[in-house]
Tab-separated table of N, CA and C in Angstrom:
chain	number	residue	atom	x	y	z
A	13	UNK	N	127.650	73.172	73.141
A	13	UNK	CA	127.294	74.541	73.447
A	13	UNK	C	125.766	74.667	73.434
A	14	UNK	N	125.215	75.252	74.467
A	14	UNK	CA	123.768	75.478	74.571
A	14	UNK	C	123.510	76.980	74.589
A	15	UNK	N	122.328	77.369	74.150
A	15	UNK	CA	121.896	78.776	74.204
A	15	UNK	C	120.573	78.846	74.947
A	16	UNK	N	120.577	79.662	75.973
A	16	UNK	CA	119.380	79.879	76.777
A	16	UNK	C	118.932	81.322	76.577
A	17	UNK	N	117.683	81.490	76.210
A	17	UNK	CA	117.122	82.820	76.028
A	17	UNK	C	116.054	83.039	77.084
A	18	UNK	N	116.151	84.173	77.751
A	18	UNK	CA	115.195	84.549	78.783
A	18	UNK	C	114.415	85.754	78.281
A	19	UNK	N	113.097	85.674	78.338
A	19	UNK	CA	112.234	86.765	77.892
A	19	UNK	C	111.283	87.124	79.022
A	20	UNK	N	111.355	88.372	79.441
A	20	UNK	CA	110.411	88.855	80.443
A	20	UNK	C	109.114	89.215	79.730
A	21	UNK	N	107.999	88.907	80.352
A	21	UNK	CA	106.697	89.239	79.757
A	21	UNK	C	106.614	90.734	79.473
A	22	UNK	N	105.752	91.102	78.542
A	22	UNK	CA	105.548	92.502	78.185
A	22	UNK	C	104.725	93.206	79.271
A	23	UNK	N	104.616	94.518	79.133
A	23	UNK	CA	103.949	95.375	80.131
A	23	UNK	C	102.483	94.975	80.304
A	24	UNK	N	102.108	94.769	81.545
A	24	UNK	CA	100.732	94.350	81.830
A	24	UNK	C	99.885	95.518	82.315
A	25	UNK	N	98.609	95.288	82.277
A	25	UNK	CA	97.644	96.322	82.638
A	25	UNK	C	97.363	96.305	84.139
A	26	UNK	N	97.185	97.490	84.676
A	26	UNK	CA	96.768	97.659	86.069
A	26	UNK	C	95.408	98.351	86.127
A	27	UNK	N	94.639	98.246	85.029
A	27	UNK	CA	93.335	98.912	84.955
A	27	UNK	C	92.355	98.413	86.007
A	28	UNK	N	92.528	97.169	86.407
A	28	UNK	CA	91.662	96.593	87.441
A	28	UNK	C	92.523	96.255	88.655
A	29	UNK	N	92.702	97.212	89.566
A	29	UNK	CA	93.615	97.007	90.692
A	29	UNK	C	93.226	95.847	91.612
A	30	UNK	N	91.967	95.443	91.589
A	30	UNK	CA	91.528	94.331	92.434
A	30	UNK	C	91.669	92.973	91.744
A	31	UNK	N	92.047	92.983	90.476
A	31	UNK	CA	92.201	91.728	89.737
A	31	UNK	C	93.373	90.930	90.294
A	32	UNK	N	93.245	89.635	90.193
A	32	UNK	CA	94.314	88.742	90.629
A	32	UNK	C	95.555	88.956	89.751
A	33	UNK	N	96.734	89.008	90.351
A	33	UNK	CA	97.984	89.235	89.623
A	33	UNK	C	98.155	88.252	88.475
A	34	UNK	N	97.824	87.007	88.704
A	34	UNK	CA	97.985	85.945	87.724
A	34	UNK	C	97.193	86.222	86.446
A	35	UNK	N	96.068	86.891	86.578
A	35	UNK	CA	95.150	87.104	85.456
A	35	UNK	C	95.322	88.436	84.739
A	36	UNK	N	96.295	89.251	85.158
A	36	UNK	CA	96.461	90.563	84.521
A	36	UNK	C	96.864	90.412	83.055
A	37	UNK	N	96.141	91.076	82.138
A	37	UNK	CA	96.479	91.017	80.715
A	37	UNK	C	97.526	92.068	80.354
A	38	UNK	N	97.972	92.036	79.123
A	38	UNK	CA	98.873	93.075	78.627
A	38	UNK	C	98.099	94.366	78.394
A	39	UNK	N	98.780	95.490	78.537
A	39	UNK	CA	98.181	96.754	78.136
A	39	UNK	C	98.588	97.019	76.684
A	40	UNK	N	98.151	98.131	76.114
A	40	UNK	CA	98.455	98.428	74.711
A	40	UNK	C	99.957	98.505	74.459
A	41	UNK	N	100.674	99.140	75.378
A	41	UNK	CA	102.131	99.234	75.251
A	41	UNK	C	102.779	97.845	75.263
A	42	UNK	N	102.256	96.958	76.085
A	42	UNK	CA	102.767	95.593	76.159
A	42	UNK	C	102.560	94.822	74.862
A	43	UNK	N	101.361	94.950	74.288
A	43	UNK	CA	101.094	94.282	73.008
A	43	UNK	C	102.045	94.783	71.931
A	44	UNK	N	102.252	96.104	71.894
A	44	UNK	CA	103.146	96.695	70.898
A	44	UNK	C	104.570	96.162	71.083
A	45	UNK	N	105.051	96.113	72.321
A	45	UNK	CA	106.406	95.629	72.606
A	45	UNK	C	106.557	94.154	72.234
A	46	UNK	N	105.542	93.341	72.530
A	46	UNK	CA	105.604	91.916	72.202
A	46	UNK	C	105.699	91.721	70.692
A	47	UNK	N	104.920	92.494	69.949
A	47	UNK	CA	104.966	92.396	68.478
A	47	UNK	C	106.324	92.857	67.942
A	48	UNK	N	106.866	93.926	68.515
A	48	UNK	CA	108.184	94.419	68.087
A	48	UNK	C	109.263	93.383	68.380
A	49	UNK	N	109.143	92.709	69.512
A	49	UNK	CA	110.127	91.690	69.867
A	49	UNK	C	110.028	90.502	68.915
A	50	UNK	N	108.823	90.111	68.546
A	50	UNK	CA	108.662	89.026	67.574
A	50	UNK	C	109.305	89.363	66.245
A	51	UNK	N	109.123	90.599	65.806
A	51	UNK	CA	109.725	91.062	64.550
A	51	UNK	C	111.257	91.051	64.657
A	52	UNK	N	111.778	91.482	65.808
A	52	UNK	CA	113.231	91.506	66.017
A	52	UNK	C	113.808	90.089	66.016
A	53	UNK	N	113.120	89.144	66.640
A	53	UNK	CA	113.598	87.753	66.651
A	53	UNK	C	113.622	87.180	65.237
A	54	UNK	N	112.575	87.469	64.478
A	54	UNK	CA	112.514	86.973	63.105
A	54	UNK	C	113.637	87.597	62.274
A	55	UNK	N	113.831	88.895	62.390
A	55	UNK	CA	114.875	89.601	61.637
A	55	UNK	C	116.265	89.048	61.966
A	56	UNK	N	116.503	88.724	63.232
A	56	UNK	CA	117.808	88.198	63.657
A	56	UNK	C	117.928	86.691	63.450
A	57	UNK	N	116.853	86.080	62.950
A	57	UNK	CA	116.810	84.629	62.703
A	57	UNK	C	117.087	83.829	63.976
A	58	UNK	N	116.574	84.333	65.090
A	58	UNK	CA	116.701	83.620	66.365
A	58	UNK	C	115.563	82.613	66.447
A	59	UNK	N	115.917	81.384	66.677
A	59	UNK	CA	114.920	80.321	66.773
A	59	UNK	C	115.186	79.497	68.032
A	60	UNK	N	114.247	78.642	68.350
A	60	UNK	CA	114.347	77.838	69.560
A	60	UNK	C	113.929	76.403	69.258
A	61	UNK	N	114.437	75.494	70.068
A	61	UNK	CA	114.022	74.098	69.975
A	61	UNK	C	112.876	73.803	70.920
A	62	UNK	N	112.796	74.580	71.985
A	62	UNK	CA	111.760	74.380	72.998
A	62	UNK	C	111.572	75.677	73.773
A	63	UNK	N	110.365	75.879	74.274
A	63	UNK	CA	110.092	77.025	75.139
A	63	UNK	C	109.336	76.546	76.372
A	64	UNK	N	109.690	77.126	77.514
A	64	UNK	CA	108.998	76.884	78.774
A	64	UNK	C	108.464	78.242	79.216
A	65	UNK	N	107.186	78.304	79.552
A	65	UNK	CA	106.578	79.595	79.860
A	65	UNK	C	105.681	79.517	81.086
A	66	UNK	N	105.627	80.632	81.782
A	66	UNK	CA	104.700	80.791	82.889
A	66	UNK	C	103.271	80.657	82.368
A	67	UNK	N	102.393	80.247	83.228
A	67	UNK	CA	100.986	80.097	82.856
A	67	UNK	C	100.186	81.384	83.039
A	68	UNK	N	100.814	82.456	83.512
A	68	UNK	CA	100.120	83.725	83.747
A	68	UNK	C	99.599	84.312	82.433
A	69	UNK	N	98.482	85.027	82.522
A	69	UNK	CA	97.847	85.613	81.340
A	69	UNK	C	98.801	86.518	80.577
A	70	UNK	N	99.570	87.342	81.271
A	70	UNK	CA	100.451	88.284	80.575
A	70	UNK	C	101.577	87.592	79.814
A	71	UNK	N	101.974	86.419	80.266
A	71	UNK	CA	102.988	85.647	79.534
A	71	UNK	C	102.362	85.017	78.295
A	72	UNK	N	101.182	84.459	78.444
A	72	UNK	CA	100.488	83.858	77.290
A	72	UNK	C	100.254	84.912	76.211
A	73	UNK	N	99.841	86.110	76.630
A	73	UNK	CA	99.590	87.175	75.665
A	73	UNK	C	100.892	87.697	75.053
A	74	UNK	N	101.963	87.709	75.814
A	74	UNK	CA	103.264	88.084	75.259
A	74	UNK	C	103.644	87.125	74.133
A	75	UNK	N	103.461	85.845	74.363
A	75	UNK	CA	103.753	84.851	73.323
A	75	UNK	C	102.836	85.023	72.117
A	76	UNK	N	101.570	85.368	72.348
A	76	UNK	CA	100.649	85.624	71.235
A	76	UNK	C	101.141	86.802	70.398
A	77	UNK	N	101.579	87.874	71.059
A	77	UNK	CA	102.094	89.042	70.353
A	77	UNK	C	103.354	88.723	69.565
A	78	UNK	N	104.245	87.941	70.155
A	78	UNK	CA	105.458	87.521	69.456
A	78	UNK	C	105.110	86.752	68.190
A	79	UNK	N	104.200	85.815	68.342
A	79	UNK	CA	103.853	84.939	67.218
A	79	UNK	C	103.193	85.710	66.074
A	80	UNK	N	102.492	86.794	66.384
A	80	UNK	CA	101.850	87.594	65.336
A	80	UNK	C	102.859	88.118	64.328
A	81	UNK	N	104.055	88.481	64.789
A	81	UNK	CA	105.052	89.064	63.888
A	81	UNK	C	106.222	88.122	63.586
A	82	UNK	N	106.430	87.134	64.425
A	82	UNK	CA	107.491	86.155	64.204
A	82	UNK	C	107.042	85.117	63.182
A	83	UNK	N	105.755	84.808	63.199
A	83	UNK	CA	105.208	83.722	62.399
A	83	UNK	C	104.986	82.527	63.293
A	84	UNK	N	104.442	81.470	62.735
A	84	UNK	CA	104.150	80.284	63.535
A	84	UNK	C	105.397	79.773	64.225
A	85	UNK	N	105.260	79.493	65.511
A	85	UNK	CA	106.368	78.896	66.256
A	85	UNK	C	106.561	77.468	65.752
A	86	UNK	N	107.765	77.152	65.368
A	86	UNK	CA	108.077	75.805	64.899
A	86	UNK	C	108.757	75.016	66.010
A	87	UNK	N	108.389	75.329	67.238
A	87	UNK	CA	108.938	74.661	68.404
A	87	UNK	C	107.823	74.535	69.431
A	88	UNK	N	107.908	73.536	70.289
A	88	UNK	CA	106.863	73.388	71.293
A	88	UNK	C	106.991	74.420	72.410
A	89	UNK	N	105.849	74.906	72.871
A	89	UNK	CA	105.791	75.794	74.026
A	89	UNK	C	105.100	75.020	75.144
A	90	UNK	N	105.813	74.830	76.239
A	90	UNK	CA	105.264	74.118	77.394
A	90	UNK	C	104.979	75.146	78.486
A	91	UNK	N	103.727	75.213	78.911
A	91	UNK	CA	103.367	76.120	79.995
A	91	UNK	C	103.557	75.375	81.310
A	92	UNK	N	104.289	76.009	82.215
A	92	UNK	CA	104.675	75.367	83.470
A	92	UNK	C	104.385	76.318	84.624
A	93	UNK	N	103.504	75.913	85.508
A	93	UNK	CA	103.106	76.734	86.649
A	93	UNK	C	104.298	77.144	87.513
A	94	UNK	N	105.344	76.333	87.540
A	94	UNK	CA	106.510	76.647	88.375
A	94	UNK	C	107.219	77.930	87.942
A	95	UNK	N	107.061	78.345	86.688
A	95	UNK	CA	107.732	79.536	86.184
A	95	UNK	C	107.088	80.813	86.723
A	96	UNK	N	105.807	80.740	87.084
A	96	UNK	CA	105.103	81.921	87.588
A	96	UNK	C	105.776	82.430	88.861
A	97	UNK	N	106.358	83.618	88.786
A	97	UNK	CA	107.044	84.275	89.901
A	97	UNK	C	108.140	83.413	90.536
A	98	UNK	N	108.768	82.560	89.721
A	98	UNK	CA	109.804	81.649	90.220
A	98	UNK	C	111.060	82.390	90.643
A	99	UNK	N	111.724	81.841	91.639
A	99	UNK	CA	113.037	82.351	92.047
A	99	UNK	C	114.068	81.910	91.019
A	100	UNK	N	115.238	82.501	91.069
A	100	UNK	CA	116.303	82.094	90.145
A	100	UNK	C	116.713	80.643	90.406
A	101	UNK	N	116.652	80.197	91.652
A	101	UNK	CA	116.994	78.801	91.963
A	101	UNK	C	116.010	77.840	91.304
A	102	UNK	N	114.727	78.166	91.369
A	102	UNK	CA	113.711	77.319	90.738
A	102	UNK	C	113.882	77.330	89.221
A	103	UNK	N	114.158	78.494	88.656
A	103	UNK	CA	114.370	78.578	87.211
A	103	UNK	C	115.600	77.779	86.786
A	104	UNK	N	116.645	77.794	87.598
A	104	UNK	CA	117.832	76.994	87.288
A	104	UNK	C	117.491	75.506	87.289
A	105	UNK	N	116.652	75.061	88.214
A	105	UNK	CA	116.218	73.653	88.219
A	105	UNK	C	115.466	73.322	86.926
A	106	UNK	N	114.645	74.261	86.460
A	106	UNK	CA	113.905	74.059	85.212
A	106	UNK	C	114.879	73.986	84.036
A	107	UNK	N	115.873	74.861	84.006
A	107	UNK	CA	116.879	74.854	82.935
A	107	UNK	C	117.618	73.513	82.923
A	108	UNK	N	118.021	73.058	84.072
A	108	UNK	CA	118.787	71.805	84.146
A	108	UNK	C	117.966	70.586	83.721
A	109	UNK	N	116.654	70.733	83.691
A	109	UNK	CA	115.769	69.631	83.287
A	109	UNK	C	115.282	69.769	81.838
A	110	UNK	N	115.816	70.729	81.107
A	110	UNK	CA	115.410	70.891	79.701
A	110	UNK	C	115.785	69.645	78.907
A	111	UNK	N	115.062	69.372	77.824
A	111	UNK	CA	115.358	68.180	77.015
A	111	UNK	C	116.802	68.196	76.503
A	112	UNK	N	117.461	67.080	76.619
A	112	UNK	CA	118.873	66.966	76.242
A	112	UNK	C	119.113	67.308	74.784
A	113	UNK	N	118.147	67.006	73.919
A	113	UNK	CA	118.350	67.258	72.495
A	113	UNK	C	118.080	68.714	72.092
A	114	UNK	N	117.605	69.533	73.000
A	114	UNK	CA	117.360	70.951	72.711
A	114	UNK	C	118.669	71.720	72.825
A	115	UNK	N	119.048	72.394	71.772
A	115	UNK	CA	120.269	73.209	71.779
A	115	UNK	C	119.963	74.652	72.172
A	116	UNK	N	118.770	75.122	71.798
A	116	UNK	CA	118.366	76.509	72.065
A	116	UNK	C	117.020	76.481	72.771
A	117	UNK	N	116.988	77.043	73.961
A	117	UNK	CA	115.759	77.032	74.754
A	117	UNK	C	115.356	78.458	75.123
A	118	UNK	N	114.057	78.652	75.255
A	118	UNK	CA	113.475	79.933	75.633
A	118	UNK	C	112.674	79.741	76.909
A	119	UNK	N	112.886	80.637	77.874
A	119	UNK	CA	112.040	80.677	79.067
A	119	UNK	C	111.371	82.046	79.097
A	120	UNK	N	110.055	82.047	79.217
A	120	UNK	CA	109.289	83.294	79.260
A	120	UNK	C	108.645	83.387	80.629
A	121	UNK	N	108.988	84.453	81.361
A	121	UNK	CA	108.471	84.549	82.720
A	121	UNK	C	108.545	85.942	83.291
A	122	UNK	N	108.972	86.010	84.540
A	122	UNK	CA	108.816	87.208	85.358
A	122	UNK	C	110.117	87.594	86.064
A	123	UNK	N	110.156	88.840	86.450
A	123	UNK	CA	111.203	89.325	87.339
A	123	UNK	C	110.706	89.223	88.771
A	124	UNK	N	111.588	89.147	89.725
A	124	UNK	CA	113.036	89.279	89.618
A	124	UNK	C	113.761	87.986	89.232
A	125	UNK	N	113.042	86.871	89.145
A	125	UNK	CA	113.680	85.584	88.886
A	125	UNK	C	114.503	85.524	87.620
A	126	UNK	N	113.944	86.009	86.498
A	126	UNK	CA	114.683	85.945	85.232
A	126	UNK	C	115.957	86.772	85.279
A	127	UNK	N	115.836	87.985	85.794
A	127	UNK	CA	117.006	88.872	85.888
A	127	UNK	C	118.093	88.244	86.759
A	128	UNK	N	117.701	87.699	87.881
A	128	UNK	CA	118.681	87.079	88.783
A	128	UNK	C	119.299	85.830	88.170
A	129	UNK	N	118.504	85.076	87.421
A	129	UNK	CA	119.059	83.899	86.751
A	129	UNK	C	120.110	84.311	85.733
A	130	UNK	N	119.812	85.337	84.932
A	130	UNK	CA	120.779	85.821	83.936
A	130	UNK	C	122.075	86.255	84.600
A	131	UNK	N	121.966	86.943	85.710
A	131	UNK	CA	123.157	87.415	86.432
A	131	UNK	C	123.924	86.235	87.033
A	132	UNK	N	123.195	85.288	87.591
A	132	UNK	CA	123.820	84.113	88.198
A	132	UNK	C	124.571	83.275	87.176
A	133	UNK	N	123.992	83.101	85.999
A	133	UNK	CA	124.575	82.202	85.004
A	133	UNK	C	125.754	82.797	84.239
A	134	UNK	N	125.947	84.094	84.338
A	134	UNK	CA	126.971	84.737	83.516
A	134	UNK	C	128.097	85.320	84.363
A	135	UNK	N	129.265	85.409	83.725
A	135	UNK	CA	130.433	85.974	84.392
A	135	UNK	C	130.351	87.494	84.368
A	136	UNK	N	130.859	88.098	85.407
A	136	UNK	CA	130.811	89.557	85.547
A	136	UNK	C	131.959	90.187	84.771
A	137	UNK	N	131.868	90.085	83.430
A	137	UNK	CA	133.005	90.566	82.652
A	137	UNK	C	132.627	91.243	81.337
A	138	UNK	N	131.367	91.598	81.168
A	138	UNK	CA	131.051	92.274	79.922
A	138	UNK	C	129.963	93.332	80.101
A	139	UNK	N	129.884	94.214	79.126
A	139	UNK	CA	128.953	95.338	79.191
A	139	UNK	C	127.494	94.904	79.166
A	140	UNK	N	127.181	93.868	78.378
A	140	UNK	CA	125.788	93.427	78.304
A	140	UNK	C	125.301	92.902	79.651
A	141	UNK	N	126.140	92.168	80.345
A	141	UNK	CA	125.744	91.669	81.663
A	141	UNK	C	125.503	92.842	82.619
A	142	UNK	N	126.342	93.857	82.535
A	142	UNK	CA	126.171	95.035	83.394
A	142	UNK	C	124.848	95.729	83.110
A	143	UNK	N	124.426	95.735	81.841
A	143	UNK	CA	123.118	96.302	81.499
A	143	UNK	C	121.992	95.484	82.135
A	144	UNK	N	122.143	94.163	82.146
A	144	UNK	CA	121.140	93.302	82.786
A	144	UNK	C	121.074	93.618	84.278
A	145	UNK	N	122.226	93.832	84.894
A	145	UNK	CA	122.268	94.163	86.321
A	145	UNK	C	121.523	95.462	86.629
A	146	UNK	N	121.473	96.367	85.652
A	146	UNK	CA	120.763	97.637	85.844
A	146	UNK	C	119.250	97.450	85.838
A	147	UNK	N	118.802	96.310	85.398
A	147	UNK	CA	117.376	96.013	85.402
A	147	UNK	C	116.923	95.470	84.067
A	148	UNK	N	116.078	94.464	84.119
A	148	UNK	CA	115.534	93.825	82.927
A	148	UNK	C	114.099	94.319	82.749
A	149	UNK	N	113.895	95.272	81.841
A	149	UNK	CA	112.547	95.832	81.684
A	149	UNK	C	111.583	94.829	81.057
A	150	UNK	N	110.313	95.160	81.083
A	150	UNK	CA	109.319	94.282	80.472
A	150	UNK	C	109.627	94.110	78.991
A	151	UNK	N	109.371	92.912	78.497
A	151	UNK	CA	109.574	92.496	77.100
A	151	UNK	C	111.043	92.452	76.691
A	152	UNK	N	111.961	92.555	77.633
A	152	UNK	CA	113.387	92.457	77.314
A	152	UNK	C	113.787	90.993	77.149
A	153	UNK	N	114.787	90.786	76.296
A	153	UNK	CA	115.261	89.448	76.001
A	153	UNK	C	116.762	89.379	76.226
A	154	UNK	N	117.203	88.308	76.897
A	154	UNK	CA	118.620	88.059	77.152
A	154	UNK	C	118.953	86.687	76.587
A	155	UNK	N	119.970	86.638	75.724
A	155	UNK	CA	120.415	85.365	75.184
A	155	UNK	C	121.783	85.042	75.792
A	156	UNK	N	121.880	83.855	76.380
A	156	UNK	CA	123.084	83.441	77.095
A	156	UNK	C	123.677	82.206	76.418
A	157	UNK	N	124.960	82.287	76.104
A	157	UNK	CA	125.665	81.130	75.569
A	157	UNK	C	126.292	80.379	76.736
A	158	UNK	N	126.060	79.077	76.774
A	158	UNK	CA	126.537	78.241	77.871
A	158	UNK	C	127.460	77.153	77.316
A	159	UNK	N	128.705	77.099	77.765
A	159	UNK	CA	129.673	76.132	77.247
A	159	UNK	C	129.507	74.748	77.883
A	160	UNK	N	128.334	74.160	77.665
A	160	UNK	CA	128.040	72.836	78.208
A	160	UNK	C	127.438	71.970	77.105
A	161	UNK	N	127.524	70.666	77.294
A	161	UNK	CA	126.916	69.730	76.344
A	161	UNK	C	125.516	69.316	76.786
A	162	UNK	N	125.283	69.353	78.094
A	162	UNK	CA	123.996	68.941	78.653
A	162	UNK	C	123.480	70.040	79.583
A	163	UNK	N	122.187	70.253	79.577
A	163	UNK	CA	121.586	71.292	80.430
A	163	UNK	C	121.854	71.037	81.907
A	164	UNK	N	121.942	69.792	82.294
A	164	UNK	CA	122.175	69.456	83.701
A	164	UNK	C	123.505	70.020	84.204
A	165	UNK	N	124.433	70.329	83.283
A	165	UNK	CA	125.759	70.835	83.627
A	165	UNK	C	125.796	72.345	83.854
A	166	UNK	N	124.708	73.035	83.567
A	166	UNK	CA	124.689	74.498	83.678
A	166	UNK	C	124.922	74.913	85.127
A	167	UNK	N	125.845	75.849	85.313
A	167	UNK	CA	126.153	76.317	86.659
A	167	UNK	C	126.424	77.808	86.696
A	168	UNK	N	126.522	78.355	87.888
A	168	UNK	CA	126.782	79.790	88.065
A	168	UNK	C	128.070	80.237	87.377
A	169	UNK	N	127.991	81.375	86.703
A	169	UNK	CA	129.153	81.981	86.079
A	169	UNK	C	129.638	81.319	84.809
A	170	UNK	N	128.939	80.290	84.339
A	170	UNK	CA	129.381	79.549	83.154
A	170	UNK	C	129.183	80.313	81.853
A	171	UNK	N	128.134	81.111	81.788
A	171	UNK	CA	127.700	81.656	80.509
A	171	UNK	C	128.182	83.058	80.199
A	172	UNK	N	127.843	83.468	78.979
A	172	UNK	CA	128.145	84.800	78.483
A	172	UNK	C	126.879	85.378	77.860
A	173	UNK	N	126.581	86.627	78.173
A	173	UNK	CA	125.443	87.289	77.530
A	173	UNK	C	125.865	87.595	76.093
A	174	UNK	N	125.187	86.967	75.146
A	174	UNK	CA	125.502	87.152	73.732
A	174	UNK	C	124.615	88.205	73.090
A	175	UNK	N	123.424	88.371	73.629
A	175	UNK	CA	122.480	89.325	73.040
A	175	UNK	C	121.570	89.850	74.138
A	176	UNK	N	121.321	91.134	74.083
A	176	UNK	CA	120.362	91.778	74.972
A	176	UNK	C	119.512	92.673	74.085
A	177	UNK	N	118.228	92.351	73.991
A	177	UNK	CA	117.324	93.137	73.161
A	177	UNK	C	116.322	93.825	74.080
A	178	UNK	N	116.327	95.133	74.029
A	178	UNK	CA	115.407	95.938	74.825
A	178	UNK	C	114.381	96.557	73.884
A	179	UNK	N	113.098	96.411	74.159
A	179	UNK	CA	112.066	96.919	73.254
A	179	UNK	C	112.210	98.403	72.930
A	180	UNK	N	112.641	99.206	73.891
A	180	UNK	CA	112.769	100.648	73.630
A	180	UNK	C	113.858	100.966	72.621
A	181	UNK	N	114.766	100.018	72.383
A	181	UNK	CA	115.837	100.239	71.416
A	181	UNK	C	115.479	99.737	70.017
A	182	UNK	N	114.291	99.132	69.885
A	182	UNK	CA	113.845	98.638	68.582
A	182	UNK	C	113.080	99.731	67.864
A	183	UNK	N	113.140	99.735	66.568
A	183	UNK	CA	112.355	100.599	65.660
A	183	UNK	C	113.141	100.970	64.465
């Protein structure tokens, strides 16, 4: 059994409309949400064996905010340019290439790819999945249980949404 967690980056700033999308930082609301999510992960004792993250500034800052309240990450974080604005197909290729010994993996990136991946990987049979279909807001986290022994075996409809954490529901 594998667990895949998808985390959308926190709310980014649009203060500089001419700035390159890749370089947009978090705004104050985004920093607050990232810290709240880190606290929620720590409280729920959710941990990871490995993380793959987009190289975009807002993703790096989201991870910084998480770590402030979660504590030191005891797992490696690999920044991968392919995650930046990746399609669900590209993200699935990344999932299938995760280290075999990792039981719990985290991918931190962007929509619409993350949302579509969550929908693709899960069966249309529960309320949490339906909430994901309604939209994955910034700083939202989806944890998917996958009944496979190896990441390469992950396929459409295999998983179940086990947890959906929305920052607006924390406090």
